[in-house]
Amino acid sequence: MKGNQSQSALKKLLYNIADDLLILGHRNSEWTGIGPLLEEDIAFSSMAQDKIGQSLAIYELLHQLGEPHPDTVAFMRNANQFHNCQLVELPIGEYQFSLVRHFLFDHSLLLRFQGLTDSSYEPLAQVSQKLVGELRYHVMHADSFIRQLGTANEDSIGRMQTALDIAVPYALGIFEKSPEEEQIISEGIFTGEQNLYDAWCREISKTTSLTSLKLPELNPEQAITGGRQGKHTKHLQLLLDEMAEVFKLEPGAEW
Amino acid sequence: MYGGGNIFEVNKSDNLNQEDPVKLDEFEARIARGEKVEPSDWMPALYRKQLIRMIEQHAHSEIIGALPEGTWITRAPGFKRKMALMAKVQDEVGHAQLLYSAAETLGKSREQMMQDLINGRSKYSNIFNYPAFTWADSTIISWLVDAGAIVNQLANSKGSYGPYCRALERICAEESFHLKYGHHAVIHLATGTNIQREMVQGALNRWWPPMMHFFGPPDKISVHTEVLTKWKVKMATNDECRQQFLDMYVPKIWELNLTIPDPNLRKNSETRQWEYSEPDWDEFIRVINGDGPCNAERLSVRRTAEERGEWVRKALLTKEAKYVTPLA
Ligand SMILES: [Fe+2]
Ligand SMILES: [Fe+2]
Ligand SMILES: [Fe+2]
């Protein structure tokens, strides 16, 4: 990695990824104690723990590149400084929404990290190698629940279909390109959002085709974007206020 | 249970006259020899009933106990605490799962136990009917409530029912991590800034009285449970557990320069017993019977979770057979 320009492109990509992970991990942790069955309660918590741990790993990379300490970055920024896609910041809603979001997002995440194992930025390639192993289980979990609940009975199929219809336009926002996109690709940091999007479409339709669910038409023009540029729904600031409520009482203190 | 103060009730109708005297003798002899009772073994109806009650109460305490701390996961300050608290509360839900399975080996289904919890027919540890106002409350819970739970659960893990003992061994191993985490978090507050110190002292003031209730009423006013002791269902008395807890943790609390809100608390050097102001047992009874600060809220959160999740549980019971075969 050379030159300031490519470093800022690299950082932008890392912030996109880390912020997605932190915010979705935070959301999924909200199921703790109130899951639809104990086994799912536990599963959502363990995936949330993995995601927050993964976000930390990426914030550490950023820290090595000169960004502030991970705690500061995570707990002291405001919504307009976050680069996550809007999909991950939406409230958990009912279980079907959280599950569908988990399915749509985690497929993109696994593919992203699989791609990043070849990144020209060696530290990122190494971290990705490690995370791919964890993420396979998340995707397996999502797929098996989508298959089960997407075929079980009219009621469950109906609920899942509604959630899918609501979530897909937000999921298309995962692939929103940054102004640095071309550079990210030419520097070999990542193969790019378009590539990722194509692979993602194939993967999610493989799973939904085994169910009674109808995948809405995947039309990039319907993508709900803005997240990557710091534009968010009102839910993100509320989430961040809650997350930092204690931390900000005494920002310099050790907790 | 997660916390002592199990509510044992031995009713008149629970007499053992209907049991086969030969089998009963053999059963008691096995327990006296230190053997474990397994699910398919013969056991007196009263033994089964009391164990279901005890394990079920313990399981409920784990799942309800996840709520007061669970609300602090989203507010935990910093990555380290956030991840540790998530893992801790997840463990508690895992304990509930283990314990419901142990109770199911005695013939009561998880769904039935959940229903009884929601309907208020079965109890859970009283301490979770109190609110966790601040971050410090959550750390005091992780430290002291888990410490109390370990005292209780270690005793019970030497009991006679095999599946419960095995579940408890695993649970105790995890609880000791919780205790370490809680102690660590409390130390940081107690040795931190003024705001942090005040926060943790306030939490200790709030949680001390429920903590003194935690092991249940004193032995002199508790229901007699000789048969349960003989059968190794109840392994230590309430007072024994309370004394052990005080012995282990009062010095650690004092070490942190925190004040325990009981001017009469001291160890009598002759009797080697802790002396303390008598907790308000009327309040204990009132809260356990439903009239505490959070009883209604805890049960309504649980009830809502059950209702919202019902369609999922139903759908998972359906065989995954209706795959739509892809056309091409
Ligand atoms: Fe865990
Ligand atoms: Fe536990
Ligand atoms: Fe615990």
Short mmCIF file of C-alpha atoms in Angstrom, two decimals, chain A residues 22-174:
data_model
loop_
_atom_site.label_atom_id
_atom_site.label_comp_id
_atom_site.label_asym_id
_atom_site.label_seq_id
_atom_site.Cartn_x
_atom_site.Cartn_y
_atom_site.Cartn_z
CA LEU A 22 -20.65 -3.15 14.74
CA ILE A 23 -24.15 -1.90 14.08
CA LEU A 24 -25.57 -5.26 13.01
CA GLY A 25 -23.87 -7.00 15.93
CA HIS A 26 -25.39 -4.45 18.25
CA ARG A 27 -28.84 -4.94 16.74
CA ASN A 28 -28.65 -8.72 16.91
CA SER A 29 -27.61 -8.58 20.54
CA GLU A 30 -30.96 -6.97 21.29
CA TRP A 31 -32.53 -10.42 20.91
CA THR A 32 -30.74 -11.67 24.01
CA GLY A 33 -33.29 -12.94 26.48
CA ILE A 34 -36.29 -12.46 24.19
CA GLY A 35 -35.62 -14.78 21.25
CA PRO A 36 -38.43 -16.91 19.80
CA LEU A 37 -36.84 -20.00 21.31
CA LEU A 38 -33.87 -20.48 23.57
CA GLU A 39 -31.75 -21.98 20.80
CA GLU A 40 -32.24 -18.90 18.60
CA ASP A 41 -31.64 -16.59 21.49
CA ILE A 42 -28.27 -18.26 21.92
CA ALA A 43 -27.50 -18.36 18.20
CA PHE A 44 -28.26 -14.68 17.66
CA SER A 45 -26.14 -13.78 20.64
CA SER A 46 -23.18 -15.79 19.47
CA MET A 47 -23.38 -14.33 15.97
CA ALA A 48 -23.67 -10.86 17.48
CA GLN A 49 -20.57 -11.52 19.56
CA ASP A 50 -18.69 -12.66 16.48
CA LYS A 51 -19.74 -9.57 14.54
CA ILE A 52 -18.72 -7.17 17.25
CA GLY A 53 -15.44 -9.01 17.62
CA GLN A 54 -14.95 -8.80 13.85
CA SER A 55 -15.71 -5.07 13.84
CA LEU A 56 -13.08 -4.66 16.53
CA ALA A 57 -10.55 -6.51 14.38
CA ILE A 58 -11.20 -4.08 11.52
CA TYR A 59 -11.11 -1.01 13.79
CA GLU A 60 -7.74 -2.31 15.00
CA LEU A 61 -6.52 -2.30 11.43
CA LEU A 62 -7.71 1.29 11.14
CA HIS A 63 -5.97 2.13 14.39
CA GLN A 64 -2.74 0.77 12.92
CA LEU A 65 -3.30 3.11 10.00
CA GLY A 66 -3.43 6.05 12.37
CA GLU A 67 -7.13 6.26 13.21
CA PRO A 68 -8.16 6.70 16.89
CA HIS A 69 -8.55 3.87 19.38
CA PRO A 70 -11.41 1.45 18.55
CA ASP A 71 -13.39 2.48 21.65
CA THR A 72 -13.21 6.11 20.62
CA VAL A 73 -14.15 5.35 17.05
CA ALA A 74 -17.08 3.17 18.03
CA PHE A 75 -18.46 5.11 20.98
CA MET A 76 -17.72 8.76 20.23
CA ARG A 77 -18.80 9.31 16.63
CA ASN A 78 -22.19 10.60 15.58
CA ALA A 79 -24.46 9.03 12.99
CA ASN A 80 -23.26 11.22 10.11
CA GLN A 81 -19.74 9.89 10.68
CA PHE A 82 -20.82 6.27 10.33
CA HIS A 83 -20.52 4.52 6.97
CA ASN A 84 -22.68 1.46 7.48
CA CYS A 85 -25.46 0.66 5.04
CA GLN A 86 -28.92 1.54 6.28
CA LEU A 87 -30.02 -2.11 6.30
CA VAL A 88 -28.07 -2.86 9.45
CA GLU A 89 -29.30 0.11 11.48
CA LEU A 90 -33.02 -0.62 11.18
CA PRO A 91 -34.62 -1.79 14.44
CA ILE A 92 -34.82 -5.55 15.00
CA GLY A 93 -38.57 -5.57 14.35
CA GLU A 94 -40.12 -9.00 14.50
CA TYR A 95 -37.98 -12.10 14.25
CA GLN A 96 -38.76 -12.60 10.55
CA PHE A 97 -37.20 -9.24 9.73
CA SER A 98 -34.09 -9.88 11.80
CA LEU A 99 -33.72 -13.30 10.24
CA VAL A 100 -34.14 -12.06 6.67
CA ARG A 101 -31.68 -9.23 7.30
CA HIS A 102 -29.22 -11.73 8.75
CA PHE A 103 -29.63 -13.89 5.63
CA LEU A 104 -29.27 -11.06 3.12
CA PHE A 105 -26.43 -9.33 4.89
CA ASP A 106 -24.37 -12.33 5.95
CA HIS A 107 -24.23 -13.74 2.44
CA SER A 108 -22.72 -10.45 1.29
CA LEU A 109 -20.33 -10.46 4.22
CA LEU A 110 -19.04 -13.96 3.63
CA LEU A 111 -18.50 -13.22 -0.05
CA ARG A 112 -16.81 -9.94 0.77
CA PHE A 113 -14.34 -11.51 3.15
CA GLN A 114 -13.74 -14.42 0.80
CA GLY A 115 -12.78 -11.83 -1.81
CA LEU A 116 -10.66 -9.90 0.64
CA THR A 117 -8.48 -12.92 1.41
CA ASP A 118 -6.75 -11.91 -1.87
CA SER A 119 -6.50 -8.24 -0.94
CA SER A 120 -3.28 -6.43 -1.79
CA TYR A 121 -3.40 -5.03 1.74
CA GLU A 122 -1.79 -7.95 3.50
CA PRO A 123 -3.10 -7.30 7.07
CA LEU A 124 -6.65 -7.22 5.71
CA ALA A 125 -6.11 -10.42 3.76
CA GLN A 126 -4.93 -12.12 6.94
CA VAL A 127 -7.85 -10.95 9.07
CA SER A 128 -10.27 -11.98 6.32
CA GLN A 129 -8.86 -15.47 6.21
CA LYS A 130 -9.74 -15.86 9.85
CA LEU A 131 -13.21 -14.33 9.68
CA VAL A 132 -14.31 -16.45 6.74
CA GLY A 133 -14.27 -19.50 8.98
CA GLU A 134 -16.68 -17.93 11.49
CA LEU A 135 -18.94 -16.48 8.85
CA ARG A 136 -19.56 -19.80 7.14
CA TYR A 137 -21.49 -20.86 10.23
CA HIS A 138 -23.54 -17.69 10.21
CA VAL A 139 -24.52 -18.27 6.62
CA MET A 140 -25.33 -21.91 7.26
CA HIS A 141 -27.53 -20.85 10.13
CA ALA A 142 -29.32 -18.26 8.01
CA ASP A 143 -29.85 -20.64 5.11
CA SER A 144 -31.26 -23.42 7.23
CA PHE A 145 -33.75 -21.12 8.94
CA ILE A 146 -34.76 -19.49 5.68
CA ARG A 147 -35.40 -22.91 4.22
CA GLN A 148 -37.37 -24.11 7.20
CA LEU A 149 -39.48 -21.01 7.79
CA GLY A 150 -39.82 -20.34 4.07
CA THR A 151 -41.50 -23.70 3.53
CA ALA A 152 -43.18 -24.66 6.81
CA ASN A 153 -46.71 -23.31 6.51
CA GLU A 154 -48.74 -20.50 5.02
CA ASP A 155 -48.34 -18.31 8.06
CA SER A 156 -44.57 -18.56 8.22
CA ILE A 157 -44.16 -18.21 4.45
CA GLY A 158 -46.33 -15.11 4.48
CA ARG A 159 -44.37 -13.49 7.29
CA MET A 160 -41.05 -14.28 5.66
CA GLN A 161 -42.19 -13.00 2.29
CA THR A 162 -43.29 -9.67 3.76
CA ALA A 163 -39.99 -9.27 5.55
CA LEU A 164 -38.07 -10.13 2.39
CA ASP A 165 -39.99 -7.56 0.36
CA ILE A 166 -39.22 -4.87 2.92
CA ALA A 167 -35.56 -5.77 3.39
CA VAL A 168 -34.38 -6.27 -0.19
CA PRO A 169 -34.24 -2.58 -1.26
CA TYR A 170 -32.17 -1.85 1.84
CA ALA A 171 -29.99 -4.88 1.14
CA LEU A 172 -29.25 -3.48 -2.32
CA GLY A 173 -27.77 -0.52 -0.46
CA ILE A 174 -25.02 -2.79 0.87
#
